Structures are given as C-alpha cells and as structure tokens.
Short mmCIF file of C-alpha atoms and ligand atoms in Angstrom, two decimals:
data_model
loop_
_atom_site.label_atom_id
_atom_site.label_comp_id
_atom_site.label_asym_id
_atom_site.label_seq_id
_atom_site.Cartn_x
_atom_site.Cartn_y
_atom_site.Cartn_z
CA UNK L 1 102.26 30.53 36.00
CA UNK L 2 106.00 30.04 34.38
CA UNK L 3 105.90 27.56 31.37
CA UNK L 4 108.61 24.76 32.01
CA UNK L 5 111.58 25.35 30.25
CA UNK L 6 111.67 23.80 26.47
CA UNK L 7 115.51 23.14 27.16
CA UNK L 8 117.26 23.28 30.37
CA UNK L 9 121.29 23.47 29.93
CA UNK L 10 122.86 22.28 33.28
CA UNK L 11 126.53 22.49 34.08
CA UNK L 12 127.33 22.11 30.40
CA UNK L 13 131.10 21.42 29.64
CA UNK L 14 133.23 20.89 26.69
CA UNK L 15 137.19 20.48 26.89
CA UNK L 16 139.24 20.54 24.05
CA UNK L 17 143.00 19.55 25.43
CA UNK L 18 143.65 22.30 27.63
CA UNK L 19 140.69 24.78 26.45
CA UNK L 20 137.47 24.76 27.98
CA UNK L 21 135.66 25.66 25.10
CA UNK L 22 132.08 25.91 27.37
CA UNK L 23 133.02 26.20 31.11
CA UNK L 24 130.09 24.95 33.42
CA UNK L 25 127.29 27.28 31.64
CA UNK L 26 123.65 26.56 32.59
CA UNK L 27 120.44 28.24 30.98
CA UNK L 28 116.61 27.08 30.53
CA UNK L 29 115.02 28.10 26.72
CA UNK L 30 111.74 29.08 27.24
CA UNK L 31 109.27 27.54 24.76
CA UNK L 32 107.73 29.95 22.01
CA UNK L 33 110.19 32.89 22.99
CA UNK L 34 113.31 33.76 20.64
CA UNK L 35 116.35 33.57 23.35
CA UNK L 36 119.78 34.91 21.89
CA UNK L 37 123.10 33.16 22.90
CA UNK L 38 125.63 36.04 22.53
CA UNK L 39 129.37 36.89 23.71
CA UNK L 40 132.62 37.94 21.73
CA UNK L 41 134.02 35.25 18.95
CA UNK L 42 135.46 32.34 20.61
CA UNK L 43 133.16 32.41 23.82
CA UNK L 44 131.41 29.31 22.91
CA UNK L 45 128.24 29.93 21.43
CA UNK L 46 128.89 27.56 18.94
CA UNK L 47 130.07 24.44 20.52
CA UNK L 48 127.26 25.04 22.89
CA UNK L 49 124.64 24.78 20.10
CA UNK L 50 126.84 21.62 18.63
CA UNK L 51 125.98 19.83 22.37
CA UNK L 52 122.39 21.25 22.60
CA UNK L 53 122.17 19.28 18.59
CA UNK L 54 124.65 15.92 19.82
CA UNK L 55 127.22 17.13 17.11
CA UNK L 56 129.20 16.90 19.89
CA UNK L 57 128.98 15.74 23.31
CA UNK L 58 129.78 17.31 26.29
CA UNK L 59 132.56 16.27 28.31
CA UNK L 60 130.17 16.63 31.45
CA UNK L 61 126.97 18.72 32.67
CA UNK L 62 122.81 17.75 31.39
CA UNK L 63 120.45 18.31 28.84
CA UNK L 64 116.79 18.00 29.18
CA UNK L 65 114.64 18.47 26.22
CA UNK L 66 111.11 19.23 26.86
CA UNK L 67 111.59 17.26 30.57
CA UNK L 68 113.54 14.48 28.68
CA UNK L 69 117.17 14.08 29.46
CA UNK L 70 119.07 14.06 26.12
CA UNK L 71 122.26 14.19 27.33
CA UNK L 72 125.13 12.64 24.33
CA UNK L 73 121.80 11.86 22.64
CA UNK L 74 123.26 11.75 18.69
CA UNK L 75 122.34 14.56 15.98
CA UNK L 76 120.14 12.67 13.83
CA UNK L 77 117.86 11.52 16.84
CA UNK L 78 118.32 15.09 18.20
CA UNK L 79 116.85 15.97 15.11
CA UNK L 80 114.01 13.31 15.48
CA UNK L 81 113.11 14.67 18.50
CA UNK L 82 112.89 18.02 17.07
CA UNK L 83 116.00 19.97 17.45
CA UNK L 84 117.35 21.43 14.29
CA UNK L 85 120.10 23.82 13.44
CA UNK L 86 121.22 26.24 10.92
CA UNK L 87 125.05 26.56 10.62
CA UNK L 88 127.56 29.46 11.04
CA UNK L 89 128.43 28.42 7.12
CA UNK L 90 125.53 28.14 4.98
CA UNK L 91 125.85 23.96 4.29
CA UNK L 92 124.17 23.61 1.40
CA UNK L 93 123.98 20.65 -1.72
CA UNK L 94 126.21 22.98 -4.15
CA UNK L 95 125.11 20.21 -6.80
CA UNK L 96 121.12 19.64 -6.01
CA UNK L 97 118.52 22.02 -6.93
CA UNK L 98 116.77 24.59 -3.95
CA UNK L 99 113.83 21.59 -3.26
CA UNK L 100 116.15 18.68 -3.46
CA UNK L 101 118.18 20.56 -0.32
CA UNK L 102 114.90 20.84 1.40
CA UNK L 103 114.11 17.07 0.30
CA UNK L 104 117.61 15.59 1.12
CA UNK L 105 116.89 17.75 4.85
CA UNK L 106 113.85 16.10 5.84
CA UNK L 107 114.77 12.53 4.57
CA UNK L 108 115.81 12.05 7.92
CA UNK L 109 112.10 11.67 9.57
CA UNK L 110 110.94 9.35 6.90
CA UNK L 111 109.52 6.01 7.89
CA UNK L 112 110.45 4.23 4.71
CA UNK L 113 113.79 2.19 5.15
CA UNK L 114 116.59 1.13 2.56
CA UNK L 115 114.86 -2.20 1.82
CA UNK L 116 111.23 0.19 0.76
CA UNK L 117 113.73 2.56 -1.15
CA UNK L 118 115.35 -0.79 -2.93
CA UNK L 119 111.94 -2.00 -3.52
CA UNK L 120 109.91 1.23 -3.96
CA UNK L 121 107.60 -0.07 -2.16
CA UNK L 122 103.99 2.09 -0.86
CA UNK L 123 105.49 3.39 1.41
CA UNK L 124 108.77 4.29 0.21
CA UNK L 125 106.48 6.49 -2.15
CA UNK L 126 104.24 7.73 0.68
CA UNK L 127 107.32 8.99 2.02
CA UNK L 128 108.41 11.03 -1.00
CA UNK L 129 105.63 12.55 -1.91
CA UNK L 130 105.09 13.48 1.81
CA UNK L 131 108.44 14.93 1.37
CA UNK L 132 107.89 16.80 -1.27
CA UNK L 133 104.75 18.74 -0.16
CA UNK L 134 106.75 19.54 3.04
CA UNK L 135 109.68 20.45 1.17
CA UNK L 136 107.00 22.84 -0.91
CA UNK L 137 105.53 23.74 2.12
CA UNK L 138 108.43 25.15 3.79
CA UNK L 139 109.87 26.91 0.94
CA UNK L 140 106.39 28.95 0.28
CA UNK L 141 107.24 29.70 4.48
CA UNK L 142 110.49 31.35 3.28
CA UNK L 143 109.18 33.18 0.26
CA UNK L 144 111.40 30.93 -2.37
CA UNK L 145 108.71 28.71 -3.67
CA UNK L 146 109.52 30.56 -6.69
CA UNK L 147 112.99 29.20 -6.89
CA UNK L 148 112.65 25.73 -6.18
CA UNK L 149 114.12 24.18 -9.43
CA UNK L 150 117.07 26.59 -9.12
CA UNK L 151 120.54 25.51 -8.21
CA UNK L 152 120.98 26.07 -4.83
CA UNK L 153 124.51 27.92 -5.65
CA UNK L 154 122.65 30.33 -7.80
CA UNK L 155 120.67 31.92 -5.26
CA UNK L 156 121.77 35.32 -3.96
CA UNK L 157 123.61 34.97 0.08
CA UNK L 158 120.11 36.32 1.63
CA UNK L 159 118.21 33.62 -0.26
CA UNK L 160 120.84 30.68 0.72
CA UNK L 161 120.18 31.55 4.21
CA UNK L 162 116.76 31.47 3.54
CA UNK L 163 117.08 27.86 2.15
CA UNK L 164 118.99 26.73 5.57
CA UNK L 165 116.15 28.60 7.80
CA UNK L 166 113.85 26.35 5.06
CA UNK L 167 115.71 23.01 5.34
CA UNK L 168 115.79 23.25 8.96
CA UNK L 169 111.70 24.22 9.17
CA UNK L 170 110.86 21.35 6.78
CA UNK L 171 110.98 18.66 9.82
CA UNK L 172 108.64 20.92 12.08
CA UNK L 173 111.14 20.75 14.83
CA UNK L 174 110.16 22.43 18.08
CA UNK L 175 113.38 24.28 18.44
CA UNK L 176 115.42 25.89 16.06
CA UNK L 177 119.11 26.62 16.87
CA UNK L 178 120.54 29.53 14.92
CA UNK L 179 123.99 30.04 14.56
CA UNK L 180 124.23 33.32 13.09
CA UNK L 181 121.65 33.49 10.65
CA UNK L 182 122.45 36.51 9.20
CA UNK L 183 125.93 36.30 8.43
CA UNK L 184 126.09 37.50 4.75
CA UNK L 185 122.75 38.87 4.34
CA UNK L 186 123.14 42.60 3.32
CA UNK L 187 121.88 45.63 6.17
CA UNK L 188 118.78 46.07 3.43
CA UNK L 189 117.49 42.43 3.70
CA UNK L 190 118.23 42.13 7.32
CA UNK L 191 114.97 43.57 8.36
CA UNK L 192 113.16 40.98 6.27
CA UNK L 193 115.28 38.10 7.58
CA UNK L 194 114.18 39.67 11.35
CA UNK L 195 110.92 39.27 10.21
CA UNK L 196 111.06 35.73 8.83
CA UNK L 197 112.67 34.64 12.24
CA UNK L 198 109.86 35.88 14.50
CA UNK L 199 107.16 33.85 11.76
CA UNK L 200 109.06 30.71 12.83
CA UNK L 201 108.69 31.63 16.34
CA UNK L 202 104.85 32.86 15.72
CA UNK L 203 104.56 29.47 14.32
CA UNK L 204 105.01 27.82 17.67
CA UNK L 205 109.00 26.96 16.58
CA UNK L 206 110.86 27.98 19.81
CA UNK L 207 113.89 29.68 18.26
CA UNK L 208 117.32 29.66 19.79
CA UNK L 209 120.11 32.07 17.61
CA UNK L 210 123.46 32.97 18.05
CA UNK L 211 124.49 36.54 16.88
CA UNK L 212 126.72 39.58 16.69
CA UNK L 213 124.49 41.80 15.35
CA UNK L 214 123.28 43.66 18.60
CA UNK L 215 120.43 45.75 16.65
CA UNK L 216 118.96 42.30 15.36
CA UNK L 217 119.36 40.55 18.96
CA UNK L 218 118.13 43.74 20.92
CA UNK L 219 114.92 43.58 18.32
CA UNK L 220 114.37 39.96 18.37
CA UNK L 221 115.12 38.45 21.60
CA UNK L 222 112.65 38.15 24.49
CA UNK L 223 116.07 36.39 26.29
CA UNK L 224 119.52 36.91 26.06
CA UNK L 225 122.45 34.55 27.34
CA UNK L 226 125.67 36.05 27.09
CA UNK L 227 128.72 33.93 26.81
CA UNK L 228 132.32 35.08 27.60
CA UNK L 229 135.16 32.82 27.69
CA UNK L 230 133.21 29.44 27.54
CA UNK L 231 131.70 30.88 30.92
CA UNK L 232 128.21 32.17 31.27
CA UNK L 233 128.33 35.84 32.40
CA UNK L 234 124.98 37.12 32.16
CA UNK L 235 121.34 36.23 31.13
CA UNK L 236 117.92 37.69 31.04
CA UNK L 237 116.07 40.11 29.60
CA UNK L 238 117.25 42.59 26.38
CA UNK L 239 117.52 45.80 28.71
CA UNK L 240 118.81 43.83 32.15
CA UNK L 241 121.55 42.18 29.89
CA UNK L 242 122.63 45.20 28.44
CA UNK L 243 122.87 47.60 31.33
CA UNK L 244 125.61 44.46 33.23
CA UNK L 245 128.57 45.87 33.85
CA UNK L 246 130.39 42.47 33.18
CA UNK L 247 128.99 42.31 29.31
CA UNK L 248 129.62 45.61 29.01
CA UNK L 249 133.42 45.00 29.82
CA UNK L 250 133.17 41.96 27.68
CA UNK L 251 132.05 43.74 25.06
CA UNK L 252 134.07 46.52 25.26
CA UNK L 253 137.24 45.74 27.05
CA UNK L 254 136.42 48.36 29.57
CA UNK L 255 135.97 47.98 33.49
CA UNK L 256 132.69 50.12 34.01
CA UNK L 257 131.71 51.66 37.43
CA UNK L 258 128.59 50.17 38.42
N1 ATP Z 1 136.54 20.93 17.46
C1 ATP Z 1 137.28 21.77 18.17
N2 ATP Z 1 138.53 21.43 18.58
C2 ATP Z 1 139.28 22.27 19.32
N3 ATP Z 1 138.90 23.50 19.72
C3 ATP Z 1 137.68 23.90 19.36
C4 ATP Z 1 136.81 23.07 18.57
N4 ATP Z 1 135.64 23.74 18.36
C5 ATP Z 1 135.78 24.93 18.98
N5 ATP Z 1 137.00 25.03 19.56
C6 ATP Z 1 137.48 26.17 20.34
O1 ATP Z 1 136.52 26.44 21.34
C7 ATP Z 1 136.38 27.85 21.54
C8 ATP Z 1 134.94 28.24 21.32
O2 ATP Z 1 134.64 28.10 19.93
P1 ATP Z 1 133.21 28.42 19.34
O3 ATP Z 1 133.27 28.08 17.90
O4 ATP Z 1 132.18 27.76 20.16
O5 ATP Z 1 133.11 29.99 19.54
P2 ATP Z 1 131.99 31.01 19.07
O6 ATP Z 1 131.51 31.69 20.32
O7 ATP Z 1 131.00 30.33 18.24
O8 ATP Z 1 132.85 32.07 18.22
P3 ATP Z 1 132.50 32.87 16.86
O9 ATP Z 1 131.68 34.05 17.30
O10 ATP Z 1 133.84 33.29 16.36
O11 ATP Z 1 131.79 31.94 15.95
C9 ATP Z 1 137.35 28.52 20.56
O12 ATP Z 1 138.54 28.82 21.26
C10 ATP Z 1 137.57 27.44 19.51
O13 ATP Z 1 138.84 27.58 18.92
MG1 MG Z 2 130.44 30.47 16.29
#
C-alpha cells in the first residue's frame, strides 16, 4: 500500500508582474522520505517553499497538508501545524545567545499569552521552562549542547546552520523545508551535515530541501523534483531524474539525444 502524501502541491502559481516565478507545478511529499526540490538558480525552488510555509501566497493552485487544505494559510499557523523552514540565509538573533535563538524559535507554540507573560502567571512559567528543555533538547539533537551560552555570531558557518536545522526541530514539526542547508558549510563537514539531515528524517521529521549540491541530493534523496523556469520538468526517483533528457539540458544547456 502507498502512504498518502504528507503534502500534495496542486497547480501551484506565483506571479510577480510579468514573471511567473512558479508556473502551475504540482508534486505530493511523501511522509518520512527526504524529497529534494532542485533546478538551476532562479527556477523557483524558493518561492515554492515560501507558499508551501504561507510566507507568501500563491496567486492560484492548492495545498493540502496531511489531507488538510492549507491553501494562503499564514506562516506562523503553518508553523503550528507543523511546517517549519530553514532559510537560504542563515536568520539568526546576531544579539541572543545559541539557546535564546532556539527559545525565541519555539515561542511560537506556547500556550501562555501576553496577559500570563505580563503577569507571570503558572503558566507563563510552564511555558518557559517547557521551552527551555526543548530548546536543550534540540540542541543535544544537533551536537551544540555544548555551545548553548555562546553568541550565536560566534559559532563557526557549519555550526550556524546547525542552530537553524536546531531552531526549526525545536517545535517537532512534521515537515521540515530546507532551503539549501548547506550553503557555507565546508566539503569536510558536509558529510556530517548529510548525516544530521537523515537523523531528522529517522526521527519521523519528513524532510523537504532545496539544493545544488548534486552529490548531497543524489545521497540523500529518496525523491527528487526538479524545477526549471518556475515549471516542473521532472520528478521521481534519484536515478530516473537523472538519466531525463530535459534536466539534463537544464542542467547543462545541452539538447541530449534520448
Ligand atoms: N518577492 C519577489 N518579487 C519579485 N520577484 C521575485 C520575488 N521572489 C522571487 N522572485 C523571482 O522569482 C524567480 C524565482 O526565484 P526563487 O528565489 O524562487 O529561485 P530559486 O530557484 O530559489 O533560485 P536560487 O537557486 O538562486 O536560490 C526569480 O526570477 C526571482 O527573481
Ligand atoms: Mg533559492
């Protein structure tokens, strides 16, 4: 039996002016599988994570979330529901230390509102110490429970993506959208980053990642959707995306005789 699809993407389509940034592109995400959203820079892979997260919405086409339709639903109840996202840029608190970032991340799925923060009441302390131990939690899961009183700006590039892939994991969402989570991190400490992404995904996370590196997408992703032009021109497995004539043109700029 197929699992249903985690996400299904249908007819997605954002227009900027005159520039159909993503052109009619449908896709399902299958649940505990890494799937890979690649294509040459400007195809986008981006704005389509920005809809999938409602940092944007679409100018038409659906989104179902785990059989829900979530279609214009807005970031911070995307993120309630259990979508998070890394960014391109590593968007980190410059001025709060490597646990405060985590802290500040996961504020959004506390119960407690302004009036128990003005008050401090029970609950409002419930909530922070709950936060805390998460925070904790998910930094030990990314191997910098070491640094957690640090500055986040005084951690090495590798580590600050570590800290996004840590802020994002605090909430325990059920999908994680990656937009190019190793940008930055050095050919030496990719492996270990590889290795950190498929723990998320062991840990029942279904992970979604945009990338260029084709090594780390060929050795991560059970699914590939590849992206040219806002259009979608191929998806599937690893080896059946690779062999397409059509990505392979995209790609390289070269007609190929199939
Ligand atoms: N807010 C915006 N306003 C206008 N145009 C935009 C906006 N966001 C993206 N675009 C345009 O949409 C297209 C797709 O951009 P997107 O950032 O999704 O590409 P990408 O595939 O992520 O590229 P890269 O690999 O370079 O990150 C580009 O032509 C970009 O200039
Ligand atoms: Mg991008």
């Amino acid at each position: 039996m197929i699992d249903a699809a985690l996400l299904e993407v249908r007819n997605l389509t954002k227009r900027y002016g005159g520039l159909l940034a993503v052109d009619d592109v449908s896709f399902d995400i299958a649940p505990n599988k890494i799937t890979a959203i690649i294509g040459p820079n400007g195809a986008g892979k981006s704005t389509c994570f920005n809809l999938i997260s409602g940092h944007t919405r679409p100018t038409s086409g659906t989104l179902a979330f785990a059989g829900d339709d979530i279609t214009g639903t807005p970031d911070y109840r995307a993120a309630r529901l259990g979508i998070a996202r890394t960014f391109q840029a590593t968007a980190l608190f410059r001025n709060l230390s490597v646990i405060d970032n985590v802290i500040v991340g996961t504020r959004q799925h506390a119960r407690s509102t302004v009036v128990d923060a003005i008050f401090r009441t029970p609950q409002h302390r419930r909530d922070l110490r709950a936060c805390r131990e998460g925070a904790r939690e998910a930094l030990a899961f990314v191997g910098l429970e070491h640094h957690a009183a640090r500055m986040a700006t005084e951690l090495s590039q590798e580590a600050q993506r570590r800290l996004s892939l840590a802020i994002a994991y605090a909430g325990r969402p059920k999908l994680m959208l990656l937009d190019e989570p190793v940008a930055g991190v050095s050919h030496e400490e990719m492996g270990e980053h590889a290795l950190l992404i498929r723990k998320i995904a062991a840990s029942g996370c279904t992970v979604a990642l945009v990338e260029h590196k084709m090594h780390l997408v060929m050795g991560l992703a059970d699914a590939i959707v590849v992206l040219h032009h806002g259009k979608k021109i191929a998806d599937g497995t690893p080896a059946h995306v690779s062999a397409d004539p059509l990505v392979i043109e995209a790609y390289l700029g070269v007609k190929t005789v199939a």
